[in-house]
Tab-separated table of C-alpha atoms and ligand atoms in Angstrom:
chain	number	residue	atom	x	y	z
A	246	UNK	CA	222.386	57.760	86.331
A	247	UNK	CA	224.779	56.257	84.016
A	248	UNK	CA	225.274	52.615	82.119
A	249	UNK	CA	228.393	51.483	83.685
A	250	UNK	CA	231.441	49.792	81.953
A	251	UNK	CA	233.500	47.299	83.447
A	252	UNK	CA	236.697	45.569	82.119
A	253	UNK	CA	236.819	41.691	83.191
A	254	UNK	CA	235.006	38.468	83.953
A	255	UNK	CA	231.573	38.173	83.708
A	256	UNK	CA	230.879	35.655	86.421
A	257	UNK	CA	233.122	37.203	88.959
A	258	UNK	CA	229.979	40.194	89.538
A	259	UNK	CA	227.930	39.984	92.412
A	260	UNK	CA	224.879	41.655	90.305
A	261	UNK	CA	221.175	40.080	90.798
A	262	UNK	CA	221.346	38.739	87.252
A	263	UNK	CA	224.234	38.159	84.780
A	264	UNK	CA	223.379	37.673	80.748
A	265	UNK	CA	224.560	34.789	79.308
A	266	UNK	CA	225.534	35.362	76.208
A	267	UNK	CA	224.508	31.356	74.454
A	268	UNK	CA	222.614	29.285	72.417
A	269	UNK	CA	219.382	28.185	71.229
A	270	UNK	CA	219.730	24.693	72.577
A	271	UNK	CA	221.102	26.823	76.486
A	272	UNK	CA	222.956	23.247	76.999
A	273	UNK	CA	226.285	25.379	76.998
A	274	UNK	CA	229.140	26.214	74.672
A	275	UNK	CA	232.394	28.004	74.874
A	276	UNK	CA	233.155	31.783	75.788
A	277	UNK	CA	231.171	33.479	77.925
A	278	UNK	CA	228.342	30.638	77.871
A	279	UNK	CA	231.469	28.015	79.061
A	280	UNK	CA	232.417	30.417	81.855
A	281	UNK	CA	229.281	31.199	83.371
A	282	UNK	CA	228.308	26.981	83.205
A	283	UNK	CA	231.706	26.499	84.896
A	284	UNK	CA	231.462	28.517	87.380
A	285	UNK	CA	227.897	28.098	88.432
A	286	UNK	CA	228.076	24.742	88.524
A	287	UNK	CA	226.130	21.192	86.766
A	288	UNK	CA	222.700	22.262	88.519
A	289	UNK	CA	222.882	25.562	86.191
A	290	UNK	CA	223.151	22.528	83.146
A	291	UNK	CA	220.021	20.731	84.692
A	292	UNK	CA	217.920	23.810	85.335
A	293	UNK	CA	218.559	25.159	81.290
A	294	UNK	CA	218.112	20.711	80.204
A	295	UNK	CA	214.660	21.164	82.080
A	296	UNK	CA	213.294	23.806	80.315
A	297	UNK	CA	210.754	23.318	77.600
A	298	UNK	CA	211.631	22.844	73.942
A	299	UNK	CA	209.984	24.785	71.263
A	300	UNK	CA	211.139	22.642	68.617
A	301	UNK	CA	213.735	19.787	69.274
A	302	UNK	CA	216.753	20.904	70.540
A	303	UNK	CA	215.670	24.901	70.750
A	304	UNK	CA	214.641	25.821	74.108
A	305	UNK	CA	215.393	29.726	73.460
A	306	UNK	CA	214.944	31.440	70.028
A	307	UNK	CA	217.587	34.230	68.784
A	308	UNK	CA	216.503	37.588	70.034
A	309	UNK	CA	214.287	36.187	73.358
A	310	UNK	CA	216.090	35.637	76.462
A	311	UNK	CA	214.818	33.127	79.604
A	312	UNK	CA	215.959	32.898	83.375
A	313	UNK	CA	217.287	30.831	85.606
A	314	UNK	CA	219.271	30.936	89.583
A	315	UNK	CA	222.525	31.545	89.591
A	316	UNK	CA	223.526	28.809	91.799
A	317	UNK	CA	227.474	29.386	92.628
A	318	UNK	CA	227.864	32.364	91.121
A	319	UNK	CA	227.892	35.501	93.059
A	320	UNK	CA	224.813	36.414	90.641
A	321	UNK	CA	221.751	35.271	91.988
A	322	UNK	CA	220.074	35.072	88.529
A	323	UNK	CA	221.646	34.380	85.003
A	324	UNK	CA	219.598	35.638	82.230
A	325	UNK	CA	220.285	33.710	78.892
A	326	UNK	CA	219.903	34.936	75.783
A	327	UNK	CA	220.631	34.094	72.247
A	328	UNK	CA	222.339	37.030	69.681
A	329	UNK	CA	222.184	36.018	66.440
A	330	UNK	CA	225.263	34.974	64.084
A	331	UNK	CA	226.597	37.526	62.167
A	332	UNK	CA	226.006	37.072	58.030
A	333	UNK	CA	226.023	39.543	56.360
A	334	UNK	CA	223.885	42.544	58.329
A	335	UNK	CA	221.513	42.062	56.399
A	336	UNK	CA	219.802	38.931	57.712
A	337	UNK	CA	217.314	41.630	61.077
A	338	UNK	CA	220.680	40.827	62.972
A	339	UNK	CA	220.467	44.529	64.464
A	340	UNK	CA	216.842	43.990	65.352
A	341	UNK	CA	217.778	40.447	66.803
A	342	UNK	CA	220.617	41.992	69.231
A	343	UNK	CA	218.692	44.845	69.828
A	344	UNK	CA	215.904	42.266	71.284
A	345	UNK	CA	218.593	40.587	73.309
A	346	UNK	CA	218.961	43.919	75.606
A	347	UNK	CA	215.466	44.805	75.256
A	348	UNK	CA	214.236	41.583	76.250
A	349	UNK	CA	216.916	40.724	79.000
A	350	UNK	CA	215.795	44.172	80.518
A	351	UNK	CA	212.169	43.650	80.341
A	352	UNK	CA	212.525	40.403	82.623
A	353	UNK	CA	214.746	42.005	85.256
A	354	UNK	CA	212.087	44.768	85.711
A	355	UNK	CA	209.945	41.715	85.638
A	356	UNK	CA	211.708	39.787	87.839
A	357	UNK	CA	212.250	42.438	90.622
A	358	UNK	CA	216.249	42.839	89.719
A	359	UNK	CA	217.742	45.946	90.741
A	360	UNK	CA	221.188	45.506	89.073
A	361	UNK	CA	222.049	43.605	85.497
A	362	UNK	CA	225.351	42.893	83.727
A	363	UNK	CA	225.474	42.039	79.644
A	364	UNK	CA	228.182	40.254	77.845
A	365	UNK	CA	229.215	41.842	74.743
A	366	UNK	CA	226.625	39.524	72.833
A	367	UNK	CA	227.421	37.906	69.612
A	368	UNK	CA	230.522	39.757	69.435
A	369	UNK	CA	232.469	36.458	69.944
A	370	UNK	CA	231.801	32.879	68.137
A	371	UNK	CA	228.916	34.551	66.454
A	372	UNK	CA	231.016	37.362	64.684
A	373	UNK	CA	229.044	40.489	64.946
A	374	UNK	CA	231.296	43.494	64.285
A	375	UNK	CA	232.277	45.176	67.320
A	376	UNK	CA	231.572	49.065	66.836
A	377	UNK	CA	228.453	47.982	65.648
A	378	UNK	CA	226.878	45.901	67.996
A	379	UNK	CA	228.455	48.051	70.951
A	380	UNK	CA	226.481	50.764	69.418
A	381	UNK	CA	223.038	49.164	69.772
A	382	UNK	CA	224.128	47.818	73.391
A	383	UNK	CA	224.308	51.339	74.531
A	384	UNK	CA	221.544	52.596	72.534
A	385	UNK	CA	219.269	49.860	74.115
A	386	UNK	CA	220.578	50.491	77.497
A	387	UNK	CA	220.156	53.776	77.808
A	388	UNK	CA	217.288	54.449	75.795
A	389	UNK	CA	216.165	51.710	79.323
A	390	UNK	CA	217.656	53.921	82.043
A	391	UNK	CA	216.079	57.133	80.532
A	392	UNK	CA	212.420	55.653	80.620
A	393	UNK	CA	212.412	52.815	83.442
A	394	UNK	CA	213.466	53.059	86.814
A	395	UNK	CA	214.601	49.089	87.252
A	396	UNK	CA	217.179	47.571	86.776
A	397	UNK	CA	218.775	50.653	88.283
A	398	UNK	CA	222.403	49.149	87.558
A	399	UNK	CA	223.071	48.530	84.203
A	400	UNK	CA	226.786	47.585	83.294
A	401	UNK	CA	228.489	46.399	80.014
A	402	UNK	CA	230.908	44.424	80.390
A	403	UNK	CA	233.995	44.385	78.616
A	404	UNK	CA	236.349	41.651	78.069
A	405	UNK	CA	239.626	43.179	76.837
A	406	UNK	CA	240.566	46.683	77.342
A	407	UNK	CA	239.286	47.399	73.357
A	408	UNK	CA	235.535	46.412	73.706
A	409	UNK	CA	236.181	48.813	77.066
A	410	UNK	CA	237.298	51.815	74.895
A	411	UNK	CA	234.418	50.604	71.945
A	412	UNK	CA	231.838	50.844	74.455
A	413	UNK	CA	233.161	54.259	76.445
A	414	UNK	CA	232.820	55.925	72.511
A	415	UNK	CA	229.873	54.482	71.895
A	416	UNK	CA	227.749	55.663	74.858
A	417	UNK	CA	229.674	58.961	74.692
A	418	UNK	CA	228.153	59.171	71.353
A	419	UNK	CA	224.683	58.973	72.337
A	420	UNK	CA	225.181	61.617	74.992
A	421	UNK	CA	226.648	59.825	78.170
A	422	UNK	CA	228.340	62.082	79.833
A	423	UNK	CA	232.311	60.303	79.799
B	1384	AR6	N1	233.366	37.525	80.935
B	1384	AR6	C1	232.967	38.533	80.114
B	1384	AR6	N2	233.028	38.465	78.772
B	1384	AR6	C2	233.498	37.334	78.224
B	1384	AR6	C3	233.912	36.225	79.001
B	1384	AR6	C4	233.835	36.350	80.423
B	1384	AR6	N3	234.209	35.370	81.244
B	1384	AR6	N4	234.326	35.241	78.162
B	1384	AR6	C5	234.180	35.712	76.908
B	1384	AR6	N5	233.683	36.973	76.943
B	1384	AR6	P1	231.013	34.582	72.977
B	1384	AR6	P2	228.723	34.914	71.148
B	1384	AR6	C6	233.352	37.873	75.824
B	1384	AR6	O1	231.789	33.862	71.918
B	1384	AR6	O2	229.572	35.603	70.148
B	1384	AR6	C7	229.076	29.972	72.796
B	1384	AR6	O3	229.662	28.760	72.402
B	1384	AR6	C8	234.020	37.620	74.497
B	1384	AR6	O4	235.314	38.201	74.485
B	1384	AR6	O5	231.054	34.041	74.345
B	1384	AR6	O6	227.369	35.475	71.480
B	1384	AR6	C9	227.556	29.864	72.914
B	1384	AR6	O7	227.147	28.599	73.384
B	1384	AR6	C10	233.054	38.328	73.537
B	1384	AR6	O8	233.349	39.732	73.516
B	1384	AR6	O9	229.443	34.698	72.569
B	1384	AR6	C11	227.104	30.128	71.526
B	1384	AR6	O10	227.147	28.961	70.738
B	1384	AR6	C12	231.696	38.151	74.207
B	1384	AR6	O11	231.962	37.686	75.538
B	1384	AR6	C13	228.126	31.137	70.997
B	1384	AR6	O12	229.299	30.919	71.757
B	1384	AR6	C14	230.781	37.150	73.534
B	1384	AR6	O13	231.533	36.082	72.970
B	1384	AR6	C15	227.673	32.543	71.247
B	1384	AR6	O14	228.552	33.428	70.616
């Protein structure tokens, strides 16, 4: 069993859940978050508006992750999560993306999901330096496979053809066979 890289868009993957990469209000945003509301459609807006607020304006905390359906995407589930903004390194970001994966996985094996596909969280509007968060994405991922048995497909999915490569080296490096 491997953790599968694939170059392109996100909300094209018929997977049982998709991870949104967003923010702590999950009203919506640009990149990934943008794509995956435009595609799925306003009732994916309504279902995120609905959920409860932990403070005003928070309804998801960096690091945790909640669900809701898919609606028209091919995903039947999108899984949002919040990475934390990059400041300095120093601020438990590492910990905080490490949660994302951790977390995201924990409530597809919770959920029932078979098959998952992650975003290159934070690596975007919230800065995180590539090599280094595409290092914890594989080390969460397959430090997963090698001790659960669901999700059973885990891909990482790359936007550009240099997060591809990033991620390829980075799994290689923890022993996944290329
Ligand atoms: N499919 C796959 N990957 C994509 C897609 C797509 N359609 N679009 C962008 N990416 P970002 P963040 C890649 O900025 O850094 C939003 O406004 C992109 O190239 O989407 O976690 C939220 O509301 C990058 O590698 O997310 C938050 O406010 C990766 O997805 C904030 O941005 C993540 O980039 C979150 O910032």
């Amino acid at each position: 069993m491997k953790i599968e890289v694939w170059q392109g868009d996100i909300t094209t993957l018929a997977v049982d859940a998709i991870v949104n990469a967003a923010n702590e209000s999950l009203l919506g945003g640009g990149g990934v978050d943008g794509a995956i509301h435009r595609a799925a459609g306003p009732q994916l807006l309504a279902e995120c508006a609905a959920l409860p607020e932990i403070r005003p304006g928070m309804r998801c905390p960096t690091g945790e992750v909640r669900a809701t359906a898919g609606y028209n995407l091919p995903a039947k589930h999108v899984l949002h999560t919040v990475g934390p903004v990059w400041q300095d390194g120093l601020r438990d970001e590492p910990a905080l993306l490490a949660n994302c994966y951790w977390k995201s996985l924990q409530l597809a094996e919770k959920l029932g999901l078979t098959s998952i596909a992650f975003p290159a969280i934070s690596c975007g509007v919230f800065g995180y330096p590539l090599h280094q968060a595409a290092h914890i994405a594989a080390t969460e991922t397959l430090t997963w496979q090698r001790s659960h048995r669901e999700p059973q497909r885990i891909i990482l999915v790359a936007y550009n053809a240099a997060t591809f490569k990033v991620y390829q080296q980075a799994l290689a490096a923890l022993g996944q066979p290329v």
